[in-house]
mmCIF file of C-alpha atoms in Angstrom:
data_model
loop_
_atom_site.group_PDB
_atom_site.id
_atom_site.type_symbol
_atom_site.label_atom_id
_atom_site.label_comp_id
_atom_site.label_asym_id
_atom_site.label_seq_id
_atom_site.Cartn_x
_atom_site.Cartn_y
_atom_site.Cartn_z
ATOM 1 C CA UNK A 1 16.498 6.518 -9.147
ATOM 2 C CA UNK A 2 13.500 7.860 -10.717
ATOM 3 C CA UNK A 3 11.863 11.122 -8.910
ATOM 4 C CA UNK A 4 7.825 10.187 -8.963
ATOM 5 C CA UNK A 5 6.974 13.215 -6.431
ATOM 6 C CA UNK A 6 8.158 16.697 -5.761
ATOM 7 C CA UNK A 7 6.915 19.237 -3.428
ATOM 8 C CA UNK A 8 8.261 22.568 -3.092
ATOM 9 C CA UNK A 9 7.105 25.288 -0.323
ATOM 10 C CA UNK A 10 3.699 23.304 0.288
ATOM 11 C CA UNK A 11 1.360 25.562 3.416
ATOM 12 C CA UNK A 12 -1.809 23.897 4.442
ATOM 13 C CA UNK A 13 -4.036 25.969 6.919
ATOM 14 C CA UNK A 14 -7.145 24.319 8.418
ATOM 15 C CA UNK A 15 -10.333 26.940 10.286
ATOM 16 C CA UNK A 16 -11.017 26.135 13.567
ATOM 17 C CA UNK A 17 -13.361 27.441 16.025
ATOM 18 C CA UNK A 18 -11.271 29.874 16.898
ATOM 19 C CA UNK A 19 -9.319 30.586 14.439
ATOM 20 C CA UNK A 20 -6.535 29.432 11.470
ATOM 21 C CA UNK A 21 -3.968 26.776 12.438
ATOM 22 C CA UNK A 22 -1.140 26.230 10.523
ATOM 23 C CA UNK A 23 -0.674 22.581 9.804
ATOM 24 C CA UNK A 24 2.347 22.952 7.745
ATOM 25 C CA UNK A 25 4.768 25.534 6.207
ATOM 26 C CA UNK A 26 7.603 25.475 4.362
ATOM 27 C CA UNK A 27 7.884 21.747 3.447
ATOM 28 C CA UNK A 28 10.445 20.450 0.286
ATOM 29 C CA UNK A 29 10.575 16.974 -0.673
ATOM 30 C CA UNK A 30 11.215 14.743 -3.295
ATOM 31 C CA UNK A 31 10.437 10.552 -3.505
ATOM 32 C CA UNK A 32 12.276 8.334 -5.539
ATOM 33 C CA UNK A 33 10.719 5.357 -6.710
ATOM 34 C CA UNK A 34 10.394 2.349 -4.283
ATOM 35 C CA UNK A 35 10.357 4.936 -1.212
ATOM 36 C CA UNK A 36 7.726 5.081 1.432
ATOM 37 C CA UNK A 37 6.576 8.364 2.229
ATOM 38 C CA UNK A 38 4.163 8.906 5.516
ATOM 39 C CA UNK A 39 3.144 12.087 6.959
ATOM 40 C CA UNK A 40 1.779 11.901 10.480
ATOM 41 C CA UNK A 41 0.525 14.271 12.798
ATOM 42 C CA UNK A 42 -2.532 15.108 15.438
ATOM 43 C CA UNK A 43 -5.541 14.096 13.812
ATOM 44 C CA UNK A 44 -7.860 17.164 15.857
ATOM 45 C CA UNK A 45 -7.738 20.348 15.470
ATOM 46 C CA UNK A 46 -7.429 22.318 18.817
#
């Protein structure tokens, strides 16, 4: 299979009112072509 996406040690941090949050650390991946990739989560910040 052919590799179309690859993430290595991706960090996203968001500002809230009071304060950072850390929406995600540390992630590897790879897709292969004809996967489905979904990310899902809370969709508010606390």
């Amino acid at each position: 299979m052919k590799e179309i996406l690859k993430l290595n040690d991706v960090a996203k941090t968001y500002q809230a009112k009071n304060g950072e949050i850390e929406a995600i650390r540390n992630v590897n991946f790879c897709v292969y072509e004809g996967e489905f990739l979904s990310i899902i989560g809370p969709s508010r910040l606390w």
